[in-house]
Coordinates of N, CA, C and O in Angstrom, one line a residue:
X1 N 13.3 114.8 133.7 CA 14.1 115.4 132.8 C 13.6 115.1 131.4 O 13.4 114.0 131.0
X2 N 13.4 116.2 130.6 CA 12.9 115.9 129.2 C 14.1 115.6 128.3 O 15.3 115.7 128.7
X3 N 13.8 115.2 127.1 CA 14.8 114.8 126.2 C 15.8 115.9 125.8 O 17.0 115.6 125.7
X4 N 15.4 117.1 125.7 CA 16.3 118.2 125.4 C 17.3 118.4 126.6 O 18.5 118.6 126.4
X5 N 16.7 118.4 127.8 CA 17.6 118.6 128.9 C 18.6 117.4 129.0 O 19.8 117.6 129.4
X6 N 18.2 116.2 128.7 CA 19.1 115.1 128.7 C 20.2 115.3 127.7 O 21.4 115.0 128.0
X7 N 19.8 115.7 126.5 CA 20.8 115.9 125.4 C 21.8 117.0 125.9 O 23.0 116.8 125.7
X8 N 21.4 118.0 126.5 CA 22.2 119.1 127.0 C 23.2 118.6 128.1 O 24.3 119.0 128.2
X9 N 22.6 117.8 129.0 CA 23.5 117.2 130.0 C 24.6 116.3 129.4 O 25.7 116.4 129.9
X10 N 24.2 115.5 128.4 CA 25.2 114.7 127.7 C 26.3 115.6 127.1 O 27.5 115.3 127.3
X11 N 25.9 116.6 126.4 CA 26.9 117.5 125.8 C 27.8 118.2 126.8 O 29.1 118.2 126.7
X12 N 27.3 118.7 127.9 CA 28.1 119.3 129.0 C 29.0 118.3 129.6 O 30.2 118.6 129.9
X13 N 28.5 117.1 129.9 CA 29.4 116.1 130.5 C 30.5 115.7 129.6 O 31.7 115.5 130.0
X14 N 30.2 115.5 128.3 CA 31.3 115.1 127.4 C 32.3 116.2 127.3 O 33.5 116.0 127.3
X15 N 31.8 117.5 127.3 CA 32.8 118.6 127.2 C 33.6 118.7 128.5 O 34.8 119.0 128.4
X16 N 33.0 118.4 129.6 CA 33.8 118.4 130.9 C 34.9 117.4 130.9 O 36.0 117.6 131.5
X17 N 34.8 116.3 130.1 CA 35.8 115.3 130.0 C 36.7 115.5 128.8 O 37.4 114.7 128.3
X18 N 36.6 116.7 128.2 CA 37.4 117.2 127.1 C 37.2 116.4 125.8 O 38.1 116.1 125.0
X19 N 35.9 116.0 125.6 CA 35.6 115.3 124.3 C 35.8 116.4 123.2 O 35.6 117.6 123.4
X20 N 36.3 115.9 122.1 CA 36.6 116.8 120.9 C 35.4 116.8 119.9 O 34.7 115.8 119.7
X21 N 35.2 118.0 119.3 CA 34.3 118.1 118.1 C 33.0 117.5 118.4 O 32.5 116.7 117.7
X22 N 32.3 118.0 119.5 CA 31.0 117.5 119.9 C 30.0 118.0 118.8 O 29.9 119.2 118.5
X23 N 29.2 117.1 118.3 CA 28.2 117.4 117.4 C 26.9 116.8 117.8 O 26.9 115.7 118.4
X24 N 25.8 117.4 117.6 CA 24.4 116.9 118.0 C 23.6 117.0 116.7 O 23.4 118.0 116.1
X25 N 23.0 115.8 116.4 CA 22.1 115.7 115.2 C 20.7 115.6 115.8 O 20.4 114.7 116.6
X26 N 19.8 116.4 115.3 CA 18.4 116.3 115.7 C 17.7 115.3 114.8 O 17.5 115.5 113.6
X27 N 17.5 114.1 115.3 CA 17.0 113.0 114.6 C 15.5 112.8 114.5 O 14.9 111.9 113.9
X28 N 14.8 113.8 115.2 CA 13.3 113.7 115.2 C 12.7 113.7 113.8 O 13.1 114.6 113.0
X29 N 11.9 112.8 113.5 CA 11.3 112.7 112.2 C 12.2 112.0 111.2 O 11.8 111.8 110.0
X30 N 13.4 111.7 111.5 CA 14.4 111.1 110.6 C 14.6 109.6 111.0 O 14.7 108.7 110.2
X31 N 14.8 109.4 112.3 CA 15.0 108.1 112.8 C 14.0 107.7 113.9 O 13.7 108.6 114.7
X32 N 13.6 106.5 113.9 CA 12.8 106.0 115.0 C 13.5 105.6 116.2 O 13.0 105.3 117.3
X33 N 14.9 105.6 116.1 CA 15.7 105.1 117.2 C 15.8 106.1 118.3 O 15.8 105.8 119.5
X34 N 16.0 107.4 117.9 CA 16.3 108.4 119.0 C 15.9 109.8 118.4 O 15.8 110.0 117.2
X35 N 15.7 110.7 119.4 CA 15.5 112.1 119.0 C 16.8 112.9 118.7 O 16.8 113.8 117.9
X36 N 17.9 112.5 119.4 CA 19.2 113.1 119.2 C 20.3 112.1 119.2 O 20.3 111.1 119.9
X37 N 21.2 112.3 118.3 CA 22.5 111.6 118.3 C 23.5 112.6 118.8 O 23.6 113.7 118.2
X38 N 24.3 112.3 119.8 CA 25.4 113.1 120.2 C 26.7 112.4 119.8 O 26.8 111.2 120.1
X39 N 27.5 113.0 119.0 CA 28.7 112.4 118.5 C 30.0 113.2 118.9 O 29.9 114.5 118.9
X40 N 31.0 112.5 119.4 CA 32.2 113.2 119.8 C 33.3 112.2 119.7 O 33.1 111.0 119.4
X41 N 34.6 112.7 120.0 CA 35.7 111.7 120.0 C 36.7 112.1 121.1 O 36.7 113.2 121.6
X42 N 37.5 111.1 121.4 CA 38.6 111.3 122.3 C 39.9 111.0 121.5 O 39.8 110.3 120.5
X43 N 41.0 111.5 122.0 CA 42.3 111.3 121.3 C 43.0 110.1 121.7 O 44.1 109.8 121.1
X44 N 42.5 109.3 122.6 CA 43.2 108.0 123.0 C 42.1 107.1 123.5 O 41.0 107.5 123.8
X45 N 42.5 105.8 123.6 CA 41.5 104.8 124.1 C 41.1 105.1 125.6 O 40.0 105.0 125.9
X46 N 42.1 105.6 126.3 CA 41.8 105.9 127.7 C 40.8 107.1 127.8 O 40.0 107.1 128.7
X47 N 41.0 108.1 126.9 CA 40.1 109.2 127.0 C 38.7 108.8 126.5 O 37.7 109.3 127.1
X48 N 38.6 108.0 125.5 CA 37.3 107.5 125.1 C 36.6 106.8 126.2 O 35.4 107.0 126.5
X49 N 37.3 106.0 127.0 CA 36.8 105.3 128.1 C 36.4 106.2 129.2 O 35.3 106.1 129.9
X50 N 37.2 107.3 129.5 CA 36.9 108.2 130.5 C 35.6 109.0 130.2 O 34.8 109.2 131.1
X51 N 35.5 109.4 128.9 CA 34.3 110.1 128.5 C 33.0 109.2 128.7 O 32.0 109.6 129.3
X52 N 33.2 108.0 128.2 CA 32.1 107.0 128.3 C 31.7 106.7 129.7 O 30.5 106.7 130.1
X53 N 32.7 106.5 130.6 CA 32.4 106.2 132.0 C 31.7 107.3 132.7 O 30.8 107.1 133.4
X54 N 32.2 108.6 132.4 CA 31.5 109.7 133.0 C 30.1 109.9 132.5 O 29.2 110.2 133.3
X55 N 29.8 109.6 131.3 CA 28.4 109.7 130.8 C 27.6 108.6 131.4 O 26.4 108.9 131.8
X56 N 28.1 107.5 131.6 CA 27.4 106.4 132.3 C 27.1 106.8 133.8 O 26.0 106.7 134.2
X57 N 28.1 107.3 134.5 CA 27.9 107.7 135.9 C 26.9 108.8 136.0 O 26.1 108.8 136.9
X58 N 27.0 109.8 135.2 CA 26.0 110.9 135.2 C 24.6 110.4 135.0 O 23.6 110.9 135.6
X59 N 24.4 109.5 134.0 CA 23.1 109.0 133.7 C 22.6 108.3 134.9 O 21.4 108.5 135.3
X60 N 23.4 107.4 135.6 CA 22.9 106.7 136.7 C 22.6 107.6 137.9 O 21.6 107.4 138.6
X61 N 23.4 108.7 138.1 CA 23.2 109.6 139.2 C 21.9 110.4 139.0 O 21.2 110.8 139.9
X62 N 21.4 110.5 137.7 CA 20.2 111.2 137.4 C 19.0 110.3 137.2 O 18.0 110.8 136.7
X63 N 19.2 109.0 137.5 CA 18.1 108.1 137.3 C 17.7 107.8 135.9 O 16.6 107.4 135.6
X64 N 18.7 108.0 135.0 CA 18.4 107.8 133.5 C 18.8 106.3 133.2 O 20.0 105.9 133.5
X65 N 17.9 105.6 132.6 CA 18.2 104.2 132.3 C 19.2 104.1 131.1 O 19.0 104.8 130.1
X66 N 20.2 103.3 131.2 CA 21.1 103.0 130.1 C 20.6 101.8 129.5 O 20.7 100.7 130.1
X67 N 20.0 101.9 128.3 CA 19.5 100.7 127.7 C 20.5 99.8 127.1 O 20.3 98.6 127.1
X68 N 21.6 100.4 126.7 CA 22.7 99.5 126.2 C 24.0 100.4 126.1 O 23.9 101.6 125.8
X69 N 25.1 99.7 126.4 CA 26.4 100.4 126.2 C 27.3 99.3 125.5 O 27.5 98.2 126.1
X70 N 27.8 99.7 124.4 CA 28.6 98.8 123.6 C 30.0 99.4 123.3 O 30.1 100.6 123.0
X71 N 31.0 98.6 123.2 CA 32.3 99.0 122.7 C 33.3 99.6 123.7 O 34.4 100.0 123.4
X72 N 32.9 99.5 125.0 CA 33.7 100.2 126.0 C 35.1 99.5 126.1 O 36.1 100.2 126.2
X73 N 35.2 98.2 126.1 CA 36.5 97.5 126.3 C 37.5 97.9 125.2 O 38.7 98.1 125.4
X74 N 37.0 98.0 123.9 CA 37.9 98.3 122.8 C 38.2 99.8 122.6 O 39.2 100.2 122.1
X75 N 37.2 100.6 123.1 CA 37.3 102.0 123.1 C 37.7 102.6 121.7 O 38.4 103.6 121.7
X76 N 37.1 102.1 120.7 CA 37.2 102.7 119.4 C 35.9 103.4 119.0 O 36.0 104.4 118.3
X77 N 34.8 102.8 119.4 CA 33.5 103.4 119.1 C 32.6 102.9 120.2 O 32.2 101.8 120.2
X78 N 32.3 103.8 121.2 CA 31.4 103.4 122.3 C 30.1 104.0 122.0 O 29.9 105.2 121.8
X79 N 29.1 103.1 122.0 CA 27.7 103.6 121.8 C 27.0 103.5 123.2 O 27.0 102.4 123.8
X80 N 26.3 104.6 123.6 CA 25.6 104.6 124.8 C 24.1 105.0 124.5 O 23.9 106.1 124.0
X81 N 23.2 104.0 124.7 CA 21.8 104.2 124.4 C 21.1 104.7 125.6 O 20.9 103.9 126.5
X82 N 20.7 105.9 125.6 CA 20.0 106.5 126.7 C 18.5 106.7 126.4 O 17.8 107.6 126.9
X83 N 18.0 105.9 125.5 CA 16.6 106.1 125.0 C 16.5 107.0 123.9 O 16.9 106.7 122.8
X84 N 16.0 108.2 124.1 CA 15.8 109.2 123.1 C 17.1 110.0 122.7 O 17.1 110.8 121.8
X85 N 18.1 109.7 123.5 CA 19.5 110.3 123.2 C 20.4 109.1 123.0 O 20.6 108.3 124.0
X86 N 21.1 109.0 121.9 CA 22.1 108.0 121.7 C 23.4 108.7 121.5 O 23.6 109.6 120.7
X87 N 24.4 108.3 122.3 CA 25.7 108.9 122.3 C 26.7 108.0 121.6 O 26.8 106.8 121.9
X88 N 27.5 108.6 120.7 CA 28.6 107.9 120.0 C 29.9 108.5 120.4 O 30.1 109.7 120.0
X89 N 30.7 107.8 121.1 CA 32.0 108.3 121.5 C 33.1 107.5 120.7 O 33.3 106.3 120.9
X90 N 33.7 108.2 119.8 CA 34.7 107.6 118.9 C 36.1 107.8 119.4 O 36.4 108.8 120.0
X91 N 37.0 107.0 118.9 CA 38.4 107.3 119.0 C 38.7 108.2 117.8 O 38.1 108.0 116.7
X92 N 39.5 109.2 117.9 CA 39.8 110.1 116.9 C 40.1 109.5 115.5 O 39.6 109.9 114.5
X93 N 40.8 108.4 115.6 CA 41.2 107.7 114.3 C 40.1 107.0 113.6 O 40.2 106.7 112.4
X94 N 39.0 106.7 114.3 CA 37.9 106.0 113.7 C 36.7 106.9 113.3 O 35.8 106.5 112.5
X95 N 36.6 108.1 113.9 CA 35.5 108.9 113.7 C 35.3 109.3 112.2 O 34.2 109.2 111.7
X96 N 36.3 109.7 111.5 CA 36.2 110.0 110.1 C 35.8 108.9 109.2 O 35.1 109.0 108.2
X97 N 36.3 107.7 109.6 CA 35.9 106.5 108.8 C 34.4 106.2 108.8 O 33.9 106.0 107.7
X98 N 33.8 106.3 109.9 CA 32.4 106.0 110.0 C 31.5 107.2 109.6 O 30.4 107.1 109.1
X99 N 32.0 108.5 109.9 CA 31.4 109.7 109.4 C 29.9 109.7 109.5 O 29.2 109.9 108.6
X100 N 29.4 109.6 110.8 CA 28.0 109.6 111.0 C 27.3 110.9 110.6 O 26.2 110.9 110.2
X101 N 28.0 112.0 110.7 CA 27.5 113.3 110.3 C 27.1 113.3 108.9 O 26.0 113.8 108.5
X102 N 27.9 112.7 108.0 CA 27.6 112.6 106.6 C 26.5 111.5 106.4 O 25.6 111.8 105.6
X103 N 26.6 110.4 107.0 CA 25.6 109.4 106.9 C 24.2 109.9 107.2 O 23.2 109.6 106.5
X104 N 24.1 110.7 108.2 CA 22.8 111.3 108.6 C 22.8 112.8 108.2 O 22.2 113.6 108.9
X105 N 23.3 113.1 107.0 CA 23.4 114.5 106.6 C 22.1 115.2 106.4 O 22.1 116.4 106.4
X106 N 20.9 114.5 106.4 CA 19.7 115.2 106.3 C 19.1 115.6 107.6 O 18.1 116.3 107.7
X107 N 19.8 115.3 108.7 CA 19.4 115.7 110.0 C 19.9 117.2 110.3 O 21.0 117.6 109.9
X108 N 19.1 117.9 111.0 CA 19.5 119.3 111.4 C 20.5 119.1 112.5 O 20.5 118.2 113.3
X109 N 21.4 120.1 112.6 CA 22.4 120.1 113.7 C 22.0 121.1 114.8 O 21.3 122.0 114.5
X110 N 22.3 120.7 116.0 CA 22.0 121.6 117.2 C 23.3 122.4 117.5 O 24.4 121.9 117.3
X111 N 23.1 123.7 117.8 CA 24.2 124.6 118.1 C 24.8 124.2 119.5 O 24.3 124.6 120.5
X112 N 25.9 123.5 119.4 CA 26.6 123.0 120.7 C 27.2 124.2 121.4 O 27.1 124.2 122.6
X113 N 27.7 125.2 120.7 CA 28.3 126.3 121.4 C 27.3 127.0 122.2 O 27.6 127.5 123.3
X114 N 26.0 127.1 121.8 CA 25.0 127.7 122.6 C 24.7 127.0 123.9 O 24.4 127.6 124.9
X115 N 24.8 125.7 123.8 CA 24.6 124.8 125.0 C 25.8 125.0 126.0 O 25.6 125.1 127.2
X116 N 27.0 125.1 125.5 CA 28.2 125.2 126.3 C 28.5 126.6 126.8 O 29.2 126.8 127.8
X117 N 28.0 127.6 126.1 CA 28.2 129.0 126.5 C 27.3 129.4 127.6 O 26.1 129.2 127.6
X118 N 27.8 130.1 128.6 CA 26.9 130.6 129.7 C 26.0 131.7 129.1 O 26.4 132.5 128.3
X119 N 24.8 131.7 129.6 CA 23.8 132.7 129.1 C 24.2 134.0 129.7 O 24.6 134.2 130.8
X120 N 24.2 135.0 128.8 CA 24.5 136.4 129.2 C 23.3 137.2 129.2 O 22.5 137.2 128.3
X121 N 23.1 138.0 130.3 CA 22.0 138.9 130.4 C 22.4 140.2 129.8 O 23.4 140.8 130.2
X122 N 21.6 140.7 128.9 CA 22.0 142.0 128.2 C 21.0 143.1 128.7 O 19.9 142.9 128.9

C-alpha cells in the first residue's frame, strides 16, 4: 500500500466512525515527520476512542506498523503515527485550541470530499 492509499484508508475509516470535519494536510516538502497529517474530531471522549481504536484495528489488519499511539486514555488528542501518515483525533472541545490547520497553514489541503465520494462514470 502506498502512502496515498494509506491516507485514503485513514480518511474513509475515520468517516465510517463518524469523525467530524476531516482535514488532510499534504506535508510533503514541509515536514520531515510525515507526508500527510489527517486531522479530525469526535464529539465525546468515547467517540474519540472509538475512532482511534478503529484506525488502529484497520492498520493492524492491513499490516501497517503503528509506530506510536499517544493520548488514547484521556481521549482529548490521540496521535496515531503510521509512518508517512500521522493521524490527529481530537475531542471537539480541544481541536480549535490547538488549531493544527492554522499552525501548518503553508501546507496544501487534500480534497476529502473527493476521497469520500463514490467515483461516477460519465
